[in-house]
CSV table of C-alpha atoms in Angstrom, one decimal:
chain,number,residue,atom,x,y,z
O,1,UNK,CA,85.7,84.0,143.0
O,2,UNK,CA,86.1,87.2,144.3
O,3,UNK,CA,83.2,89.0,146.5
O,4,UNK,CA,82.9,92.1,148.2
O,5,UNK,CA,80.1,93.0,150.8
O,6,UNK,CA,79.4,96.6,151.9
O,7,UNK,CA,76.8,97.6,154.5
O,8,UNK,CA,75.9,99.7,157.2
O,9,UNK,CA,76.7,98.4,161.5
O,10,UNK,CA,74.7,95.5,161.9
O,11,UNK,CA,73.6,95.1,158.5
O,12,UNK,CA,75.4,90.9,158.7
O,13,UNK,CA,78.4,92.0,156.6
O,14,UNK,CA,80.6,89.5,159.0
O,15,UNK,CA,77.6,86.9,158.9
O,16,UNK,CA,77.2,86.7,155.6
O,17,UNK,CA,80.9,86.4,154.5
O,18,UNK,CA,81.3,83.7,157.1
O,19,UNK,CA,78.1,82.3,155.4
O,20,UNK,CA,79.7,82.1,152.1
O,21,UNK,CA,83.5,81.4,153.0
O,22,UNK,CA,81.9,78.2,154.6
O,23,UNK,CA,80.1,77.3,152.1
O,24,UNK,CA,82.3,77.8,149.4
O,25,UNK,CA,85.5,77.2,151.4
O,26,UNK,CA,86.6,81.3,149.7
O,27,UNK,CA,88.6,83.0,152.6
O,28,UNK,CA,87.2,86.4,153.7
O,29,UNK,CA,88.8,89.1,155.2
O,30,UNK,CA,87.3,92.5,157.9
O,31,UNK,CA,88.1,95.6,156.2
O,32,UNK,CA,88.0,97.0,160.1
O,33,UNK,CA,91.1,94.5,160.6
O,34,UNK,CA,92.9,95.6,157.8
O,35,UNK,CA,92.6,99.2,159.5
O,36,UNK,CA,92.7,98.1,163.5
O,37,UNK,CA,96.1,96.4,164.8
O,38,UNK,CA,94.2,94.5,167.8
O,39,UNK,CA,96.8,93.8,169.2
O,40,UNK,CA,97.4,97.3,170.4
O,41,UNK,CA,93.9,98.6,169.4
O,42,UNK,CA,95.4,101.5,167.0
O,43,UNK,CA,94.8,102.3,163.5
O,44,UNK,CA,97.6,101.0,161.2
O,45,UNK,CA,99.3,103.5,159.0
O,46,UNK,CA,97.7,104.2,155.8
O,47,UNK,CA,100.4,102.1,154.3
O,48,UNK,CA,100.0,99.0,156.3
O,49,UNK,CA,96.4,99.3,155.2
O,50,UNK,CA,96.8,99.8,151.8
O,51,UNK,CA,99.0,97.2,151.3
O,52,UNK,CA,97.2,95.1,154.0
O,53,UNK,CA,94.1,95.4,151.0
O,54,UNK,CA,96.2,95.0,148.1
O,55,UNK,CA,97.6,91.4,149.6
O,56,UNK,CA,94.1,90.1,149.9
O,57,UNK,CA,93.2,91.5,146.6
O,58,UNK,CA,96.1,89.7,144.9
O,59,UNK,CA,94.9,86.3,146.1
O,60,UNK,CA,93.1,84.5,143.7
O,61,UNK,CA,89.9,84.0,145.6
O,62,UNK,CA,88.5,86.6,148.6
O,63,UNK,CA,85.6,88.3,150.2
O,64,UNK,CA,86.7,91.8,151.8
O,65,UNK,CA,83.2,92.5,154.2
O,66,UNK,CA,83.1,96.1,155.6
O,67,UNK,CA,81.7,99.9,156.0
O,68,UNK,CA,84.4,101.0,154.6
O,69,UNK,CA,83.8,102.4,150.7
O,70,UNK,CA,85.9,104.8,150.1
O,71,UNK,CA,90.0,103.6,150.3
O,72,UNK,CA,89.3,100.3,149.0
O,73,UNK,CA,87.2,101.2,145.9
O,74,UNK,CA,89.8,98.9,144.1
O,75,UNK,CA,88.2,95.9,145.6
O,76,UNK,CA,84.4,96.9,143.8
O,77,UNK,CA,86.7,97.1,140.6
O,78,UNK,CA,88.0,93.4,140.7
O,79,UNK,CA,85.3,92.0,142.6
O,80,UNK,CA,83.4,89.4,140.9
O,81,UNK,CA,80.2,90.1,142.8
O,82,UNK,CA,79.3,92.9,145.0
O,83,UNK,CA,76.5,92.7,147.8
O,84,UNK,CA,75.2,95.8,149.2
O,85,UNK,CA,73.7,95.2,152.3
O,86,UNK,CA,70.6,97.6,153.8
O,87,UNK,CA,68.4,95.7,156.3
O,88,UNK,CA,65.8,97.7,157.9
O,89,UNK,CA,67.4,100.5,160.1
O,90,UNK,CA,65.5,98.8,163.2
O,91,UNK,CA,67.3,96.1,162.6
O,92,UNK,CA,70.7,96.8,162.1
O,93,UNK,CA,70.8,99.1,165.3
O,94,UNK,CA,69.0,96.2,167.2
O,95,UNK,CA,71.8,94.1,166.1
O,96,UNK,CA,74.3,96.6,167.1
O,97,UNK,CA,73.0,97.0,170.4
O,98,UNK,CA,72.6,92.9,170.2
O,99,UNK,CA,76.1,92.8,170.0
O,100,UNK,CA,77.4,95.4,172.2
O,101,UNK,CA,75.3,93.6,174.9
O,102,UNK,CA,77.0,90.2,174.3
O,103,UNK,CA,80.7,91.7,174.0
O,104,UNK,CA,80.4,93.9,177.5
O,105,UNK,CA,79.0,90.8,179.2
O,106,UNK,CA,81.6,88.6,177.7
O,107,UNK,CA,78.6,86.0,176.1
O,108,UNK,CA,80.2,86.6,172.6
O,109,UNK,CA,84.1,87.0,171.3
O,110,UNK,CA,84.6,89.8,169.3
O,111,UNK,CA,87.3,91.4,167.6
O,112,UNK,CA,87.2,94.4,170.4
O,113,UNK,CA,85.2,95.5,173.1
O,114,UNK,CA,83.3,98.3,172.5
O,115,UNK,CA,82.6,101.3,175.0
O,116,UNK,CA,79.5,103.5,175.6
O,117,UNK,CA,81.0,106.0,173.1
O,118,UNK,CA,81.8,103.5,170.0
O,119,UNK,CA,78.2,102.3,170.2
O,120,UNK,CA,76.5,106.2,169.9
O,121,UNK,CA,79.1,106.2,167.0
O,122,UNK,CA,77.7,103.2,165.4
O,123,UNK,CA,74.2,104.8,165.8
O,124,UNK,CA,74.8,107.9,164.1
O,125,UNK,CA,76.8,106.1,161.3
O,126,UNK,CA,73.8,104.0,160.7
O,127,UNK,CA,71.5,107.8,160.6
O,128,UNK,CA,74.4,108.5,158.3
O,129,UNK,CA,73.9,105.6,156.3
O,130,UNK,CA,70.4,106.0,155.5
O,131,UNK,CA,70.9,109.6,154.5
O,132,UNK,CA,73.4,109.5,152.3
O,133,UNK,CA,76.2,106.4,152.7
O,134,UNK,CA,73.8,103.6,151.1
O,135,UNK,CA,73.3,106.9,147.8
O,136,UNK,CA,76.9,107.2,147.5
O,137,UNK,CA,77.3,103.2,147.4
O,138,UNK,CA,74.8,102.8,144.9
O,139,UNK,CA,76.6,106.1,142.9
O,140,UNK,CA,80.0,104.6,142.9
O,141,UNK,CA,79.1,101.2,142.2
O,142,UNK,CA,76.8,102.3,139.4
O,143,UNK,CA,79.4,101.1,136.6
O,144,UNK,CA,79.6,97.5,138.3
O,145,UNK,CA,75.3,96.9,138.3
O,146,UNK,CA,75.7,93.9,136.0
O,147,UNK,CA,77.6,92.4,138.8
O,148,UNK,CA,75.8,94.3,142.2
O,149,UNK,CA,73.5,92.9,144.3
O,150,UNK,CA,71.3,94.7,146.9
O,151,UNK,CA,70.0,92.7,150.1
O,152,UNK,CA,67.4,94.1,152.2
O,153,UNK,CA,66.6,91.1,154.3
O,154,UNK,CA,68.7,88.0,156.1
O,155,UNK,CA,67.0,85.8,154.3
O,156,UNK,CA,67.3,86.9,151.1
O,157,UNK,CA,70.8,86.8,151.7
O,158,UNK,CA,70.5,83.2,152.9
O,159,UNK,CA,69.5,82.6,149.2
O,160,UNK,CA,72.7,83.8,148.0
O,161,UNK,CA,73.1,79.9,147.2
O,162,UNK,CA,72.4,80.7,143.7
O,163,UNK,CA,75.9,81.9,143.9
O,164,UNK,CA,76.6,78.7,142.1
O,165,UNK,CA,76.2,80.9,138.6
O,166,UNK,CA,79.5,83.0,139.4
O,167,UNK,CA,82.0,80.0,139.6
């Protein structure tokens, strides 16, 4: 099985793939740390993150969550499902602000910490989103309908159990 999960910041990409990986035992994989050494906290070179994608892709069973749409396009074509993400704007940027909350006051781990600037940035990426990201999802996914899935709410998501009918 092979699933890919696109959304907006905050829309429960990382939720939900953990969601699924547990239940399903199917590893899943950040798009963010296929592009982000954390280590260092800069970008890896296009070709570490190409071929950082193409190694996950080869495996026989994945889900890649992330923003990201564009560079790994691949992974919509040999996905066996696709979920597009799109909670309520409200929501996602309460979650982002959720989160940035928890990772400054060290409640939460995350993958990074986030300053003042990052979070404006994931504001205006969700503005960004709703104007014209989600259109240009649904565009380039257009040829893969019979195997998309769009999620407005958590717990419609949560019902993603039925997943039982892809294995």
């Amino acid at each position: 099985m092979k699933i890919r999960i696109v959304g907006s910041c905050g829309s429960g990409k990382t939720f939900l793939a953990k969601y699924i990986s547990e239940i399903y035992n199917i590893p899943f994989f950040e798009t963010d740390n296929m592009i982000w050494n954390r280590v260092v906290n800069e970008k890896f070179s296009l070709k570490e993150r190409n071929e950082r994608l193409i190694n996950v892709m080869n495996l026989d069973h994945w889900i890649i969550e992330g923003a990201q749409y564009k560079w790994s396009s691949e992974s919509f074509e040999i996905a066996d499902l696709i979920i597009i993400l799109n909670p309520h704007p409200i929501v996602r940027d309460f979650r982002v602000i959720k989160r940035f909350i928890e990772m400054n006051l060290g409640l939460k781990q995350y993958n990074y910490k986030q300053s003042w600037t990052e979070l404006i940035d994931m504001y205006k990426q969700n503005c960004k989103f709703d104007r014209e990201t989600f259109n240009t999802i649904l565009l380039n996914t257009e040829i893969y309908k019979d195997k998309r899935i769009i999620v407005k709410k958590k717990n419609c998501a949560k019902k993603l159990l039925f997943l039982e009918k892809y294995f």
